[in-house]
CSV table of N, CA and C in Angstrom, one decimal:
chain,number,residue,atom,x,y,z
H,161,MET,N,0.8,-1.2,0.0
H,161,MET,CA,0.0,0.0,0.0
H,161,MET,C,0.9,1.3,0.0
H,162,LYS,N,0.6,2.2,-0.9
H,162,LYS,CA,1.4,3.4,-1.0
H,162,LYS,C,0.9,4.4,0.0
H,163,ARG,N,1.9,5.1,0.5
H,163,ARG,CA,1.5,6.2,1.4
H,163,ARG,C,1.4,7.5,0.6
H,164,LYS,N,0.5,8.3,1.0
H,164,LYS,CA,0.4,9.6,0.3
H,164,LYS,C,1.4,10.5,1.0
H,165,SER,N,2.3,11.1,0.2
H,165,SER,CA,3.3,11.9,0.8
H,165,SER,C,2.8,13.4,0.8
H,166,LYS,N,3.1,14.0,1.9
H,166,LYS,CA,2.7,15.5,2.0
H,166,LYS,C,3.8,16.3,1.2
H,167,PRO,N,3.4,17.2,0.5
H,167,PRO,CA,4.4,18.1,-0.1
H,167,PRO,C,5.1,18.9,1.0
H,168,GLU,N,6.4,18.9,1.0
H,168,GLU,CA,7.1,19.7,2.1
H,168,GLU,C,7.1,21.1,1.8
H,169,LYS,N,6.9,21.9,2.8
H,169,LYS,CA,6.9,23.4,2.7
H,169,LYS,C,8.4,23.8,2.8
H,170,LEU,N,8.9,24.1,1.7
H,170,LEU,CA,10.3,24.6,1.7
H,170,LEU,C,10.3,26.1,1.6
H,171,VAL,N,11.3,26.7,2.1
H,171,VAL,CA,11.5,28.1,2.0
H,171,VAL,C,12.2,28.3,0.6
H,172,LYS,N,11.5,29.1,-0.2
H,172,LYS,CA,12.0,29.3,-1.6
H,172,LYS,C,12.8,30.6,-1.6
H,173,GLN,N,13.8,30.5,-2.5
H,173,GLN,CA,14.7,31.7,-2.6
H,173,GLN,C,14.0,32.8,-3.3
H,174,PRO,N,14.3,34.1,-2.9
H,174,PRO,CA,13.6,35.2,-3.6
H,174,PRO,C,14.2,35.3,-5.0
H,175,ASN,N,13.3,35.8,-5.9
H,175,ASN,CA,13.7,35.9,-7.3
H,175,ASN,C,13.9,37.4,-7.6
H,176,TYR,N,14.7,37.6,-8.6
H,176,TYR,CA,14.8,39.0,-9.1
H,176,TYR,C,13.7,39.2,-10.1
H,177,PRO,N,13.0,40.3,-10.0
H,177,PRO,CA,11.8,40.5,-10.9
H,177,PRO,C,12.3,40.5,-12.4
H,178,GLY,N,11.7,39.6,-13.2
H,178,GLY,CA,12.1,39.5,-14.6
H,178,GLY,C,13.1,38.4,-14.8
H,179,GLY,N,13.7,37.8,-13.7
H,179,GLY,CA,14.6,36.7,-13.9
H,179,GLY,C,16.0,37.1,-14.1
H,180,LYS,N,16.8,36.1,-14.5
H,180,LYS,CA,18.2,36.3,-14.8
H,180,LYS,C,18.5,37.3,-15.9
H,181,LYS,N,17.7,37.2,-17.0
H,181,LYS,CA,18.0,38.2,-18.1
H,181,LYS,C,17.8,39.6,-17.7
H,182,ALA,N,16.7,39.9,-16.9
H,182,ALA,CA,16.5,41.2,-16.4
H,182,ALA,C,17.6,41.7,-15.5
H,183,MET,N,18.1,40.8,-14.6
H,183,MET,CA,19.2,41.2,-13.8
H,183,MET,C,20.5,41.5,-14.6
H,184,ASP,N,20.8,40.7,-15.6
H,184,ASP,CA,21.9,40.9,-16.4
H,184,ASP,C,21.8,42.3,-17.2
H,185,GLU,N,20.6,42.6,-17.6
H,185,GLU,CA,20.4,43.8,-18.3
H,185,GLU,C,20.5,45.0,-17.4
H,186,PHE,N,20.0,44.9,-16.2
H,186,PHE,CA,20.2,45.9,-15.1
H,186,PHE,C,21.6,46.2,-14.9
H,187,ILE,N,22.4,45.1,-14.7
H,187,ILE,CA,23.8,45.3,-14.4
H,187,ILE,C,24.5,45.9,-15.6
H,188,ARG,N,24.2,45.5,-16.8
H,188,ARG,CA,24.9,46.0,-18.0
H,188,ARG,C,24.6,47.5,-18.1
H,189,THR,N,23.4,47.9,-17.9
H,189,THR,CA,23.0,49.3,-18.1
H,189,THR,C,23.5,50.2,-16.9
H,190,CYS,N,23.6,49.7,-15.7
H,190,CYS,CA,24.0,50.5,-14.6
H,190,CYS,C,25.5,50.5,-14.3
H,191,LEU,N,26.2,49.5,-14.9
H,191,LEU,CA,27.7,49.4,-14.6
H,191,LEU,C,28.4,50.6,-15.1
H,192,GLN,N,29.2,51.2,-14.3
H,192,GLN,CA,30.0,52.4,-14.6
H,192,GLN,C,31.5,51.9,-14.5
H,193,TYR,N,32.1,51.7,-15.6
H,193,TYR,CA,33.5,51.2,-15.6
H,193,TYR,C,34.4,52.2,-14.9
H,194,PRO,N,35.1,51.8,-13.9
H,194,PRO,CA,36.0,52.7,-13.1
H,194,PRO,C,37.1,53.3,-14.0
H,195,GLU,N,37.3,54.6,-13.9
H,195,GLU,CA,38.3,55.3,-14.7
H,195,GLU,C,39.7,54.7,-14.5
H,196,GLU,N,40.0,54.4,-13.2
H,196,GLU,CA,41.3,53.8,-12.9
H,196,GLU,C,41.5,52.5,-13.7
H,197,ALA,N,40.5,51.7,-13.8
H,197,ALA,CA,40.6,50.4,-14.5
H,197,ALA,C,40.7,50.7,-16.0
H,198,ILE,N,40.1,51.7,-16.5
H,198,ILE,CA,40.2,52.0,-18.0
H,198,ILE,C,41.6,52.5,-18.2
H,199,LYS,N,42.2,53.3,-17.4
H,199,LYS,CA,43.6,53.8,-17.6
H,199,LYS,C,44.6,52.7,-17.6
H,200,ASN,N,44.4,51.7,-16.7
H,200,ASN,CA,45.3,50.6,-16.5
H,200,ASN,C,44.9,49.4,-17.4
H,201,LYS,N,43.9,49.5,-18.2
H,201,LYS,CA,43.4,48.5,-19.1
H,201,LYS,C,43.1,47.2,-18.3
H,202,ILE,N,42.4,47.3,-17.3
H,202,ILE,CA,42.0,46.1,-16.4
H,202,ILE,C,40.7,45.5,-16.9
H,203,GLU,N,40.7,44.2,-17.1
H,203,GLU,CA,39.5,43.5,-17.4
H,203,GLU,C,39.5,42.3,-16.5
H,204,GLY,N,38.3,41.7,-16.3
H,204,GLY,CA,38.2,40.5,-15.5
H,204,GLY,C,36.8,40.4,-14.9
H,205,ALA,N,36.7,39.4,-14.0
H,205,ALA,CA,35.4,39.2,-13.3
H,205,ALA,C,35.6,39.3,-11.8
H,206,VAL,N,34.5,39.9,-11.2
H,206,VAL,CA,34.5,40.1,-9.7
H,206,VAL,C,33.4,39.1,-9.2
H,207,ALA,N,33.8,38.2,-8.3
H,207,ALA,CA,32.9,37.3,-7.6
H,207,ALA,C,32.5,38.0,-6.3
H,208,ILE,N,31.2,38.0,-6.1
H,208,ILE,CA,30.7,38.7,-4.9
H,208,ILE,C,29.6,37.9,-4.2
H,209,GLU,N,29.6,37.8,-2.9
H,209,GLU,CA,28.6,37.1,-2.1
H,209,GLU,C,27.8,38.2,-1.4
H,210,TYR,N,26.5,38.0,-1.3
H,210,TYR,CA,25.7,38.9,-0.6
H,210,TYR,C,24.5,38.3,0.0
H,211,ASN,N,23.8,39.0,1.0
H,211,ASN,CA,22.7,38.5,1.7
H,211,ASN,C,21.4,39.3,1.2
H,212,VAL,N,20.3,38.6,1.1
H,212,VAL,CA,19.0,39.2,0.8
H,212,VAL,C,18.1,38.9,1.9
H,213,ASP,N,17.4,39.9,2.5
H,213,ASP,CA,16.5,39.7,3.6
H,213,ASP,C,15.1,39.4,3.0
H,214,VAL,N,14.1,39.2,3.9
H,214,VAL,CA,12.8,38.9,3.5
H,214,VAL,C,12.1,40.0,2.7
H,215,PHE,N,12.6,41.2,2.8
H,215,PHE,CA,12.0,42.3,2.1
H,215,PHE,C,12.6,42.5,0.7
H,216,GLY,N,13.5,41.6,0.4
H,216,GLY,CA,14.1,41.7,-1.0
H,216,GLY,C,15.3,42.6,-1.1
H,217,LYS,N,15.7,43.1,0.1
H,217,LYS,CA,16.8,44.1,0.1
H,217,LYS,C,18.2,43.4,0.3
H,218,VAL,N,19.2,43.9,-0.4
H,218,VAL,CA,20.5,43.3,-0.2
H,218,VAL,C,21.1,44.0,1.1
H,219,THR,N,21.4,43.2,2.1
H,219,THR,CA,21.8,43.7,3.4
H,219,THR,C,23.3,43.7,3.6
H,220,GLU,N,24.0,42.8,3.0
H,220,GLU,CA,25.5,42.8,3.1
H,220,GLU,C,26.1,42.2,1.8
H,221,ALA,N,27.2,42.8,1.4
H,221,ALA,CA,27.9,42.3,0.2
H,221,ALA,C,29.4,42.3,0.5
H,222,LYS,N,30.0,41.3,0.1
H,222,LYS,CA,31.5,41.2,0.2
H,222,LYS,C,32.1,40.5,-1.0
H,223,ILE,N,33.3,40.9,-1.3
H,223,ILE,CA,34.0,40.4,-2.4
H,223,ILE,C,34.6,39.1,-2.1
H,224,LYS,N,34.4,38.1,-2.9
H,224,LYS,CA,35.0,36.8,-2.8
H,224,LYS,C,36.3,36.7,-3.6
H,225,HIS,N,36.2,37.3,-4.8
H,225,HIS,CA,37.4,37.3,-5.7
H,225,HIS,C,37.3,38.6,-6.5
H,226,GLY,N,38.3,39.5,-6.3
H,226,GLY,CA,38.3,40.8,-7.0
H,226,GLY,C,39.4,41.0,-7.9
H,227,ILE,N,39.3,42.1,-8.7
H,227,ILE,CA,40.4,42.5,-9.6
H,227,ILE,C,41.0,43.8,-9.3
H,228,GLY,N,40.4,44.6,-8.3
H,228,GLY,CA,41.0,45.9,-7.9
H,228,GLY,C,40.7,47.0,-8.9
H,229,TYR,N,41.4,48.1,-8.8
H,229,TYR,CA,41.3,49.3,-9.6
H,229,TYR,C,39.9,49.9,-9.7
H,230,GLY,N,39.2,49.7,-8.6
H,230,GLY,CA,37.8,50.3,-8.5
H,230,GLY,C,36.7,49.4,-8.9
H,231,CYS,N,37.1,48.3,-9.6
H,231,CYS,CA,36.0,47.3,-10.0
H,231,CYS,C,35.3,46.6,-8.9
H,232,ASP,N,36.0,46.3,-7.8
H,232,ASP,CA,35.4,45.7,-6.6
H,232,ASP,C,34.4,46.6,-6.0
H,233,GLU,N,34.7,47.9,-5.9
H,233,GLU,CA,33.8,48.8,-5.3
H,233,GLU,C,32.5,49.0,-6.2
H,234,GLU,N,32.8,49.0,-7.5
H,234,GLU,CA,31.6,49.1,-8.4
H,234,GLU,C,30.7,47.9,-8.4
H,235,ALA,N,31.3,46.7,-8.2
H,235,ALA,CA,30.5,45.5,-8.1
H,235,ALA,C,29.6,45.5,-6.8
H,236,ILE,N,30.2,46.0,-5.7
H,236,ILE,CA,29.4,46.1,-4.5
H,236,ILE,C,28.3,47.1,-4.7
H,237,ARG,N,28.6,48.3,-5.3
H,237,ARG,CA,27.6,49.3,-5.5
H,237,ARG,C,26.4,48.7,-6.4
H,238,LEU,N,26.8,48.0,-7.4
H,238,LEU,CA,25.7,47.4,-8.3
H,238,LEU,C,24.9,46.4,-7.5
H,239,VAL,N,25.5,45.5,-6.7
H,239,VAL,CA,24.7,44.5,-6.0
H,239,VAL,C,23.8,45.2,-5.0
H,240,LYS,N,24.3,46.2,-4.3
H,240,LYS,CA,23.4,46.9,-3.4
H,240,LYS,C,22.2,47.6,-4.0
H,241,LEU,N,22.3,47.8,-5.3
H,241,LEU,CA,21.1,48.4,-6.0
H,241,LEU,C,20.0,47.4,-6.4
H,242,LEU,N,20.4,46.1,-6.3
H,242,LEU,CA,19.4,45.0,-6.7
H,242,LEU,C,18.3,45.0,-5.7
H,243,LYS,N,17.1,44.8,-6.2
H,243,LYS,CA,15.9,44.6,-5.3
H,243,LYS,C,15.2,43.4,-5.8
H,244,TYR,N,15.1,42.4,-4.8
H,244,TYR,CA,14.4,41.2,-5.1
H,244,TYR,C,13.0,41.2,-4.7
H,245,GLU,N,12.2,40.2,-5.2
H,245,GLU,CA,10.8,40.1,-4.8
H,245,GLU,C,10.7,39.8,-3.3
H,246,LYS,N,9.6,40.4,-2.7
H,246,LYS,CA,9.4,40.1,-1.2
H,246,LYS,C,8.7,38.8,-1.1
H,247,LYS,N,9.1,38.0,-0.1
H,247,LYS,CA,8.5,36.7,0.2
H,247,LYS,C,8.0,36.7,1.6
H,248,LYS,N,6.9,35.9,1.9
H,248,LYS,CA,6.4,35.8,3.2
H,248,LYS,C,6.8,34.4,3.7
H,249,TYR,N,7.3,34.3,4.9
H,249,TYR,CA,7.8,33.1,5.5
H,249,TYR,C,7.2,32.8,6.9
H,250,GLN,N,5.9,33.0,7.0
H,250,GLN,CA,5.2,32.7,8.2
H,250,GLN,C,5.9,33.3,9.5
H,251,GLY,N,6.2,34.5,9.4
H,251,GLY,CA,6.8,35.2,10.6
H,251,GLY,C,8.3,34.9,10.8
H,252,LEU,N,8.9,34.1,10.0
H,252,LEU,CA,10.3,33.8,10.2
H,252,LEU,C,11.2,34.9,9.6
H,253,HIS,N,12.3,35.2,10.3
H,253,HIS,CA,13.2,36.2,9.7
H,253,HIS,C,14.3,35.4,9.0
H,254,VAL,N,14.2,35.3,7.7
H,254,VAL,CA,15.1,34.5,6.8
H,254,VAL,C,16.0,35.4,6.1
H,255,VAL,N,17.3,35.0,6.1
H,255,VAL,CA,18.3,35.7,5.3
H,255,VAL,C,18.8,34.7,4.2
H,256,PHE,N,18.9,35.1,3.0
H,256,PHE,CA,19.3,34.2,1.9
H,256,PHE,C,20.7,34.7,1.5
H,257,HIS,N,21.6,33.7,1.3
H,257,HIS,CA,22.9,33.9,0.8
H,257,HIS,C,23.0,33.6,-0.6
H,258,LYS,N,23.5,34.6,-1.4
H,258,LYS,CA,23.6,34.5,-2.8
H,258,LYS,C,24.9,34.9,-3.3
H,259,SER,N,25.3,34.5,-4.5
H,259,SER,CA,26.6,34.9,-5.1
H,259,SER,C,26.3,35.3,-6.6
H,260,LEU,N,27.2,36.1,-7.1
H,260,LEU,CA,27.1,36.6,-8.4
H,260,LEU,C,28.5,36.9,-8.9
H,261,ILE,N,28.7,36.8,-10.2
H,261,ILE,CA,29.9,37.2,-10.9
H,261,ILE,C,29.6,38.3,-11.9
H,262,ILE,N,30.3,39.4,-11.7
H,262,ILE,CA,30.1,40.6,-12.6
H,262,ILE,C,31.4,40.7,-13.4
H,263,HIS,N,31.2,40.7,-14.7
H,263,HIS,CA,32.3,40.8,-15.7
H,263,HIS,C,32.5,42.2,-16.1
H,264,PHE,N,33.8,42.6,-16.2
H,264,PHE,CA,34.2,43.9,-16.6
H,264,PHE,C,35.0,43.7,-17.9
H,265,HIS,N,34.4,44.1,-19.0
H,265,HIS,CA,35.0,44.0,-20.3
H,265,HIS,C,35.3,45.4,-20.8
H,266,LEU,N,36.6,45.7,-21.1
H,266,LEU,CA,37.1,47.0,-21.5
H,266,LEU,C,36.5,47.4,-22.9
H,267,ASN,N,36.3,46.5,-23.8
H,267,ASN,CA,35.8,46.8,-25.1
H,267,ASN,C,34.4,47.5,-25.0
H,268,THR,N,33.6,46.9,-24.2
H,268,THR,CA,32.2,47.4,-24.0
H,268,THR,C,32.2,48.8,-23.4
H,269,ALA,N,33.1,49.0,-22.4
H,269,ALA,CA,33.2,50.3,-21.7
H,269,ALA,C,33.7,51.4,-22.7
H,270,LEU,N,34.7,51.1,-23.5
H,270,LEU,CA,35.2,52.1,-24.5
H,270,LEU,C,34.1,52.4,-25.5
H,271,GLN,N,33.4,51.4,-26.0
H,271,GLN,CA,32.3,51.6,-27.0
H,271,GLN,C,31.3,52.6,-26.4
H,272,ASN,N,30.9,52.3,-25.1
H,272,ASN,CA,29.9,53.2,-24.5
H,272,ASN,C,30.4,54.6,-24.3
H,273,ILE,N,31.7,54.8,-24.0
H,273,ILE,CA,32.2,56.1,-23.9
H,273,ILE,C,32.2,56.9,-25.2
H,274,GLU,N,32.6,56.2,-26.3
H,274,GLU,CA,32.7,56.8,-27.6
H,274,GLU,C,31.3,57.1,-28.2
H,275,LYS,N,30.3,56.4,-27.8
H,275,LYS,CA,29.0,56.6,-28.4
H,275,LYS,C,28.3,57.8,-27.6
H,276,THR,N,28.7,58.1,-26.5
H,276,THR,CA,28.1,59.2,-25.7
H,276,THR,C,28.3,60.5,-26.4
H,277,GLU,N,27.3,61.2,-26.7
H,277,GLU,CA,27.4,62.5,-27.3
H,277,GLU,C,26.7,63.5,-26.3
H,278,LEU,N,27.1,64.7,-26.4
H,278,LEU,CA,26.5,65.7,-25.5
H,278,LEU,C,25.7,66.6,-26.4
H,279,LYS,N,24.4,66.8,-26.1
H,279,LYS,CA,23.5,67.6,-26.9
H,279,LYS,C,23.2,68.8,-26.0
H,280,ILE,N,23.3,70.0,-26.5
H,280,ILE,CA,23.0,71.2,-25.8
H,280,ILE,C,21.8,71.9,-26.4
H,281,ASN,N,20.8,72.2,-25.6
H,281,ASN,CA,19.6,72.9,-26.1
H,281,ASN,C,19.6,74.3,-25.4
H,282,TYR,N,19.4,75.3,-26.3
H,282,TYR,CA,19.3,76.7,-25.8
H,282,TYR,C,17.9,77.1,-25.7
H,283,GLN,N,17.6,77.8,-24.6
H,283,GLN,CA,16.2,78.3,-24.4
H,283,GLN,C,16.4,79.8,-24.1
H,284,ILE,N,15.8,80.6,-25.0
H,284,ILE,CA,16.0,82.1,-24.8
H,284,ILE,C,14.7,82.6,-24.2
H,285,THR,N,14.8,83.3,-23.1
H,285,THR,CA,13.6,83.9,-22.5
H,285,THR,C,13.9,85.3,-22.2
H,286,GLU,N,12.9,86.1,-22.3
H,286,GLU,CA,13.1,87.6,-22.1
H,286,GLU,C,12.5,87.9,-20.7
H,287,VAL,N,13.3,88.6,-20.0
H,287,VAL,CA,12.9,89.0,-18.6
H,287,VAL,C,12.5,90.5,-18.7
H,288,LYS,N,11.3,90.8,-18.3
H,288,LYS,CA,10.8,92.1,-18.4
H,288,LYS,C,11.0,92.8,-17.0
H,289,LYS,N,11.6,93.9,-17.1
H,289,LYS,CA,11.8,94.7,-15.8
H,289,LYS,C,11.1,96.0,-16.0
H,290,GLN,N,10.9,96.7,-14.9
H,290,GLN,CA,10.2,98.0,-14.9
H,290,GLN,C,11.0,99.0,-15.7
H,291,SER,N,12.3,98.9,-15.7
H,291,SER,CA,13.1,99.9,-16.4
H,291,SER,C,13.1,99.6,-17.9
H,292,ALA,N,13.7,100.4,-18.7
H,292,ALA,CA,13.7,100.2,-20.2
H,292,ALA,C,14.6,99.1,-20.6
H,293,GLU,N,15.5,98.7,-19.7
H,293,GLU,CA,16.5,97.6,-20.1
H,293,GLU,C,15.8,96.3,-20.2
H,294,THR,N,16.3,95.5,-21.1
H,294,THR,CA,15.8,94.1,-21.2
H,294,THR,C,17.0,93.2,-21.2
H,295,ALA,N,16.8,92.0,-20.6
H,295,ALA,CA,17.8,91.1,-20.5
H,295,ALA,C,17.4,89.8,-21.2
H,296,ILE,N,18.4,89.1,-21.7
H,296,ILE,CA,18.1,87.8,-22.3
H,296,ILE,C,18.9,86.8,-21.4
H,297,VAL,N,18.1,85.7,-21.0
H,297,VAL,CA,18.7,84.7,-20.2
H,297,VAL,C,18.8,83.4,-21.0
H,298,TYR,N,20.0,82.8,-20.9
H,298,TYR,CA,20.3,81.5,-21.6
H,298,TYR,C,20.3,80.4,-20.5
H,299,THR,N,19.6,79.3,-20.9
H,299,THR,CA,19.6,78.2,-20.0
H,299,THR,C,20.2,77.0,-20.8
H,300,ILE,N,21.3,76.4,-20.4
H,300,ILE,CA,21.9,75.3,-21.1
H,300,ILE,C,21.6,74.0,-20.4
H,301,ILE,N,20.9,73.1,-21.1
H,301,ILE,CA,20.5,71.9,-20.5
H,301,ILE,C,21.2,70.7,-21.2
H,302,PRO,N,22.2,70.1,-20.6
H,302,PRO,CA,22.9,69.0,-21.3
H,302,PRO,C,22.1,67.7,-21.3
H,303,GLU,N,22.1,67.0,-22.4
H,303,GLU,CA,21.3,65.8,-22.5
H,303,GLU,C,22.3,64.8,-23.1
H,304,LYS,N,22.2,63.5,-22.6
H,304,LYS,CA,23.0,62.5,-23.2
H,304,LYS,C,22.2,61.8,-24.2
H,305,LYS,N,22.8,61.6,-25.4
H,305,LYS,CA,22.1,60.9,-26.4
H,305,LYS,C,22.2,59.4,-26.2
H,306,LYS,N,21.1,58.7,-26.3
H,306,LYS,CA,21.1,57.3,-26.0
H,306,LYS,C,21.2,56.5,-27.3
């Protein structure tokens, strides 16, 4: 006679909204290649371990394997920006341990720098004063072309 097994209630890991592809896209768009690493032509991968609380917030991040030249600090900054989905765990305070590898490729960084253009828009407005003098005010608004 077979026994009916109860499904076990396991604590499930929090997921990044949109999955792995969305996280990779977020990291790719928010990554700011450190200038010191560009000057010294440093490339490589930074392995980072971090904790995620029940609210989906990264609470602690530390470098497991770094490459220096500002890349380690940038990896920590990026990981602390991540927001995971909130999970309910029946009143338990659960902390999840996760790890991630962030790749720093110099070719990608240099292409992004070269493609960035500065566009300046001029807006001319006239300021009316009680006296006969008139002034023209220029407002310069820099925009980055995407």
